[in-house]
mmCIF file of C-alpha atoms and ligand atoms in Angstrom:
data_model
loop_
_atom_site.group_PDB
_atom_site.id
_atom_site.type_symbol
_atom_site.label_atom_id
_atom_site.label_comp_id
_atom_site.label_asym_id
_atom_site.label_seq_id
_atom_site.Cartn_x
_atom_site.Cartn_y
_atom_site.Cartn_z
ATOM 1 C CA UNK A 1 16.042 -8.475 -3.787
ATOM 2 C CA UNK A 2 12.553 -9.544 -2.748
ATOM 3 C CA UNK A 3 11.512 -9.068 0.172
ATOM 4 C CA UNK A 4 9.391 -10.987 2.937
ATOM 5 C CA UNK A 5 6.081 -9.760 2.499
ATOM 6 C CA UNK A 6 4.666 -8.725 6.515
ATOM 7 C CA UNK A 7 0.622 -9.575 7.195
ATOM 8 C CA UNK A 8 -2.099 -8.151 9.056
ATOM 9 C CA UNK A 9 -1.113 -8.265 13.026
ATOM 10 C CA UNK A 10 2.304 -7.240 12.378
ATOM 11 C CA UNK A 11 3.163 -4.117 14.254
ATOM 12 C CA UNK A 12 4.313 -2.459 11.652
ATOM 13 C CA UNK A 13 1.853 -2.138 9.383
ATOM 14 C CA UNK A 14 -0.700 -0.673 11.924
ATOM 15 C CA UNK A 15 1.514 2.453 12.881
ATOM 16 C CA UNK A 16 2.140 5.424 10.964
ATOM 17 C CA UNK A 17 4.839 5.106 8.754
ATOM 18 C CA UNK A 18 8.135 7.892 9.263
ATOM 19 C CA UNK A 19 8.835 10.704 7.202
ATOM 20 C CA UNK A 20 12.276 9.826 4.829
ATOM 21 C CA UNK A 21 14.582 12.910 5.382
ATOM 22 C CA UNK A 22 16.663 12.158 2.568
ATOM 23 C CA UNK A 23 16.710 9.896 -0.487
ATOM 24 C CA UNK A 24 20.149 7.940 -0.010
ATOM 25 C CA UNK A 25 21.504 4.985 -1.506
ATOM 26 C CA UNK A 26 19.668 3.232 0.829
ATOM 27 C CA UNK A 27 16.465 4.071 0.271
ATOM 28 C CA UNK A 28 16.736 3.869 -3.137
ATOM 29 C CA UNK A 29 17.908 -0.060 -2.513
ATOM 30 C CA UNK A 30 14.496 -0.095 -0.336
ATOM 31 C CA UNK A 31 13.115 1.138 -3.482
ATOM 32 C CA UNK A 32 14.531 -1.133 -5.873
ATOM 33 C CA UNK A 33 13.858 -4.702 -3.460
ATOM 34 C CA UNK A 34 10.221 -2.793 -3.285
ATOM 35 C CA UNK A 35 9.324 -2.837 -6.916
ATOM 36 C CA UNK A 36 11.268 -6.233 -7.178
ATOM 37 C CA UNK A 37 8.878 -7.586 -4.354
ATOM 38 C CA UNK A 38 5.782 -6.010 -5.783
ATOM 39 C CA UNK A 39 6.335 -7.881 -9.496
ATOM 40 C CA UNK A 40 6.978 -10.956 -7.793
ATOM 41 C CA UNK A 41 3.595 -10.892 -5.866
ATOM 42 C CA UNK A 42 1.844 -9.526 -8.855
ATOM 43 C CA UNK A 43 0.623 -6.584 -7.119
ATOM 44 C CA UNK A 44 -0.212 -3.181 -8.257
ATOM 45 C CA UNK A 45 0.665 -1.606 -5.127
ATOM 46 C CA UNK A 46 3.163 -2.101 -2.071
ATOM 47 C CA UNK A 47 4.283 0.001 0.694
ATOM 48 C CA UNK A 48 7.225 -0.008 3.031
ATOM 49 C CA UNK A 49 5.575 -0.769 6.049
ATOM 50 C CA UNK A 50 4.439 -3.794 4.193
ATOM 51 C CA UNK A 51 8.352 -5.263 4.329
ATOM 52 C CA UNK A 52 8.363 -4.082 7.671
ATOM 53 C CA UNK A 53 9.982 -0.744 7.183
ATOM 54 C CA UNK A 54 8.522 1.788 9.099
ATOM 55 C CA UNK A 55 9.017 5.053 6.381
ATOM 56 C CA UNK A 56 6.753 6.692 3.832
ATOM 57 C CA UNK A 57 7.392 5.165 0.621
ATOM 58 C CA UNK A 58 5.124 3.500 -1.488
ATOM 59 C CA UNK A 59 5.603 2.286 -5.056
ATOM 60 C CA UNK A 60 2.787 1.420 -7.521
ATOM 61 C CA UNK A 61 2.150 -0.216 -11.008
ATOM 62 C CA UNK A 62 -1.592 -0.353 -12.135
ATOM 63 C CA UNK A 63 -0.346 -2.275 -15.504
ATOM 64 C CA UNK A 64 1.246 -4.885 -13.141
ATOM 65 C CA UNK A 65 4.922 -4.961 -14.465
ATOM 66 C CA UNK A 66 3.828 -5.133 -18.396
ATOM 67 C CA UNK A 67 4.552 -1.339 -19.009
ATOM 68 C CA UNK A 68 7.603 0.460 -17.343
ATOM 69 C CA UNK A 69 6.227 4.029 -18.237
ATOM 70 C CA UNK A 70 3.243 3.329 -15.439
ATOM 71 C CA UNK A 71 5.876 2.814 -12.503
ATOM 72 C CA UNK A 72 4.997 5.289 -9.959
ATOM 73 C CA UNK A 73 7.662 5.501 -7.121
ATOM 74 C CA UNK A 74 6.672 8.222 -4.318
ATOM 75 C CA UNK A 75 8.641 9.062 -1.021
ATOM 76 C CA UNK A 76 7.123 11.351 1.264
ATOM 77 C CA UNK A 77 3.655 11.550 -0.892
ATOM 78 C CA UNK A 78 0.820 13.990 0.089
ATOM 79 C CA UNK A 79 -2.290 14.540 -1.202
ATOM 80 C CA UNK A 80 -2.754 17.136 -3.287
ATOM 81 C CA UNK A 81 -6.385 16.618 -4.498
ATOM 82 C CA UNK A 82 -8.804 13.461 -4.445
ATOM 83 C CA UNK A 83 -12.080 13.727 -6.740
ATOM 84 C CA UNK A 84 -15.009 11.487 -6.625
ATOM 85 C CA UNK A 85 -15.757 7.912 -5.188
ATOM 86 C CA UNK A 86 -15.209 4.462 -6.517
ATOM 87 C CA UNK A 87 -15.924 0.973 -5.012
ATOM 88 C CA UNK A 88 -14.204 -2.080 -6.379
ATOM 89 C CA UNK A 89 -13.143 -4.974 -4.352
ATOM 90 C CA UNK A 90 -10.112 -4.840 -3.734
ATOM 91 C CA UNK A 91 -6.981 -7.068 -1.835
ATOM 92 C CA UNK A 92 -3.871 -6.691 -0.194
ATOM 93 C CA UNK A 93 -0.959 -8.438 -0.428
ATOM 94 C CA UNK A 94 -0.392 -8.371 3.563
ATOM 95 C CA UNK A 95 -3.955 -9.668 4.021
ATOM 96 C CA UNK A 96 -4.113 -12.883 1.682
ATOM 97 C CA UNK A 97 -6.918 -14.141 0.799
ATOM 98 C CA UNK A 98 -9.368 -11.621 1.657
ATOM 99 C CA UNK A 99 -11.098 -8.675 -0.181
ATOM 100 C CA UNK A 100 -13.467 -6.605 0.036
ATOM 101 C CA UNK A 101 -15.081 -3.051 -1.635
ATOM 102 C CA UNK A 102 -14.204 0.173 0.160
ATOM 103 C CA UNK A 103 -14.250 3.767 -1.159
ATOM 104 C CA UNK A 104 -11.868 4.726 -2.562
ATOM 105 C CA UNK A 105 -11.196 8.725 -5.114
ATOM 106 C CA UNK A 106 -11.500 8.204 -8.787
ATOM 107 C CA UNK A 107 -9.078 11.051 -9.528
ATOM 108 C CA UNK A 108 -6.599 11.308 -7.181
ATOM 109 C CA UNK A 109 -3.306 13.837 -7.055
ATOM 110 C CA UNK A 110 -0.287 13.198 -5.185
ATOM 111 C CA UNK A 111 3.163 14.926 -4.694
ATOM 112 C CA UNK A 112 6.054 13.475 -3.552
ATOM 113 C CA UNK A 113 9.796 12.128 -4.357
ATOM 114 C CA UNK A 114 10.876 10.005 -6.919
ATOM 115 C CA UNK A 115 13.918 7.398 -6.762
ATOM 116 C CA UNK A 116 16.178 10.342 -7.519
ATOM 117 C CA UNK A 117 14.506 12.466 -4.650
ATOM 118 C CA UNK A 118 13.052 14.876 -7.278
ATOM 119 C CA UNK A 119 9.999 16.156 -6.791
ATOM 120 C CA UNK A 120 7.071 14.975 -8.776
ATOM 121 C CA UNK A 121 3.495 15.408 -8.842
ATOM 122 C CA UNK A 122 1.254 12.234 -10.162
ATOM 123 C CA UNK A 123 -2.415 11.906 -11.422
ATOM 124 C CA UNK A 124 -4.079 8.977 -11.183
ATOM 125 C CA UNK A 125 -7.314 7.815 -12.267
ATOM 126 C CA UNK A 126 -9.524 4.644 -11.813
ATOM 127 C CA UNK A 127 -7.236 1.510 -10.285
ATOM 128 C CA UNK A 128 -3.796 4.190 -10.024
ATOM 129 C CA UNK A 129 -6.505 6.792 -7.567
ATOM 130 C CA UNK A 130 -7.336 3.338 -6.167
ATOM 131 C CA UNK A 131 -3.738 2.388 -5.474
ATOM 132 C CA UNK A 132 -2.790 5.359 -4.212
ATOM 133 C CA UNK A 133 -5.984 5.576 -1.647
ATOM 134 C CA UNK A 134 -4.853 1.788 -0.328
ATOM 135 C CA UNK A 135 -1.169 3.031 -0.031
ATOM 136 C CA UNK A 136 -1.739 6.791 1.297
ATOM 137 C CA UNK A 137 -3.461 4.217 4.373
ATOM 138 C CA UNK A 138 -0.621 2.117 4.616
ATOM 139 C CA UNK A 139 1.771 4.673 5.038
ATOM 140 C CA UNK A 140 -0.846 5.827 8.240
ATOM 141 C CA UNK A 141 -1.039 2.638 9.889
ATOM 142 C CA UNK A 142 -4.098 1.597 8.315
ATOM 143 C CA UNK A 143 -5.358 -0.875 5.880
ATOM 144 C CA UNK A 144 -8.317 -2.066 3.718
ATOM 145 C CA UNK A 145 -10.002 -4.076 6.536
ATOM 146 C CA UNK A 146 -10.315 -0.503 8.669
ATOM 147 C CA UNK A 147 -12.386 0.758 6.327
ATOM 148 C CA UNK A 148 -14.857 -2.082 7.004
ATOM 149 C CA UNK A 149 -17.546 -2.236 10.074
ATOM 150 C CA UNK A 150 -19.634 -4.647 12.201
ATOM 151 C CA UNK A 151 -20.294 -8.961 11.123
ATOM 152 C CA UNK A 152 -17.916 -8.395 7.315
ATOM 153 C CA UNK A 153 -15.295 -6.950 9.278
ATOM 154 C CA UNK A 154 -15.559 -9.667 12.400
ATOM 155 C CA UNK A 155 -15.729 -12.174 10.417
ATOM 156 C CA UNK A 156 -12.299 -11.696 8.490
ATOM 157 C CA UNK A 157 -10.682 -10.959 12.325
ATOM 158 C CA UNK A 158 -12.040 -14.003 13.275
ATOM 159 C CA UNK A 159 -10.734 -15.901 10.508
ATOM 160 C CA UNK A 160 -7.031 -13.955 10.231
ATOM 161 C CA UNK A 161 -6.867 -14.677 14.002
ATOM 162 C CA UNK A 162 -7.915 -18.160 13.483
ATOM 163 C CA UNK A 163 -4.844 -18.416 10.589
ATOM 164 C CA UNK A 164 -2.253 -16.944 13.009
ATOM 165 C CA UNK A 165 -2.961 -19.599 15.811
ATOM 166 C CA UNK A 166 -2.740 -22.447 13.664
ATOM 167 C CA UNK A 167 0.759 -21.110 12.398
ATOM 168 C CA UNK A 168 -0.903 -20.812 8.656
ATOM 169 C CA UNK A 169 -0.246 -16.710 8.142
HETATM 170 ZN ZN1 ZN B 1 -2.072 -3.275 0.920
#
């Protein structure tokens, strides 16, 4: 099923996300609606807190749906190594409209579960380190615009806030 899609100013998406103590049909429904939602936005990335559930679960795709092998489905992920620095301009899918260039690793290592609560251990490299950077923040309450500082960053707050009083996000 996909899901509503929650933007910048929710709650949700600014607080840490809450450890998933056990991978149950439910979650793995979460998971499923997740990757569903993902495709349908044409992302590369989502995380839970970005359909407004609060737990750490993020799934990513850097070939965008056209090749199943690249699915990455994590629950619980942690770093286990991040190499490097890249800057590309990148978006978010609960911030439309906007991007902008942050750092993010360009080899990046995470462990965590899969859909079958196994434990797996993923290496990514070039837009998968970048994905996993932007969704390792989700999962702590933060997202691409916290990265930025001073008159780029006030000027998308002025504009989001700007959005959200006319009704238009
Ligand atoms: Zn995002």
């Amino acid at each position: 099923m996909i899901r509503p899609i929650v933007r910048y100013g929710n709650r949700t998406l600014h607080n840490p996300a809450e450890h998933v103590p056990d991978v149950t049909s439910e979650i793995q429904t979460i998971i499923t609606d997740m990757i569903e939602t993902m495709y349908a936005e044409s992302g590369v990335g989502l995380a839970a807190p970005q359909i407004g559930i609060p737990l750490r679960i993020f799934v990513a795709d850097p070939s965008g749906g056209q090749d199943d092998s690249r699915l990455v489905v994590m629950v619980n992920p942690e770093w286990i190594e991040q190499r490097g620095t890249q800057r590309e301009d990148e978006g978010c899918l609960s911030v439309p409209g906007f991007s902008a260039s942050v750092p993010r690793p360009l080899h990046a290592t995470i462990r965590g579960l899969d859909r079958a609560g196994t434990s797996r251990e993923v290496e990514g490299t070039g837009i998968l380190a970048r994905a996993f950077g932007h969704e390792m923040d989700h999962l702590d309450g933060s997202l691409f615009l916290d990265h930025l500082r001073g008159i780029r960053r006030d000027m998308m707050l002025r504009k989001i806030k700007k959005l959200r009083r006319s009704g238009k996000w």
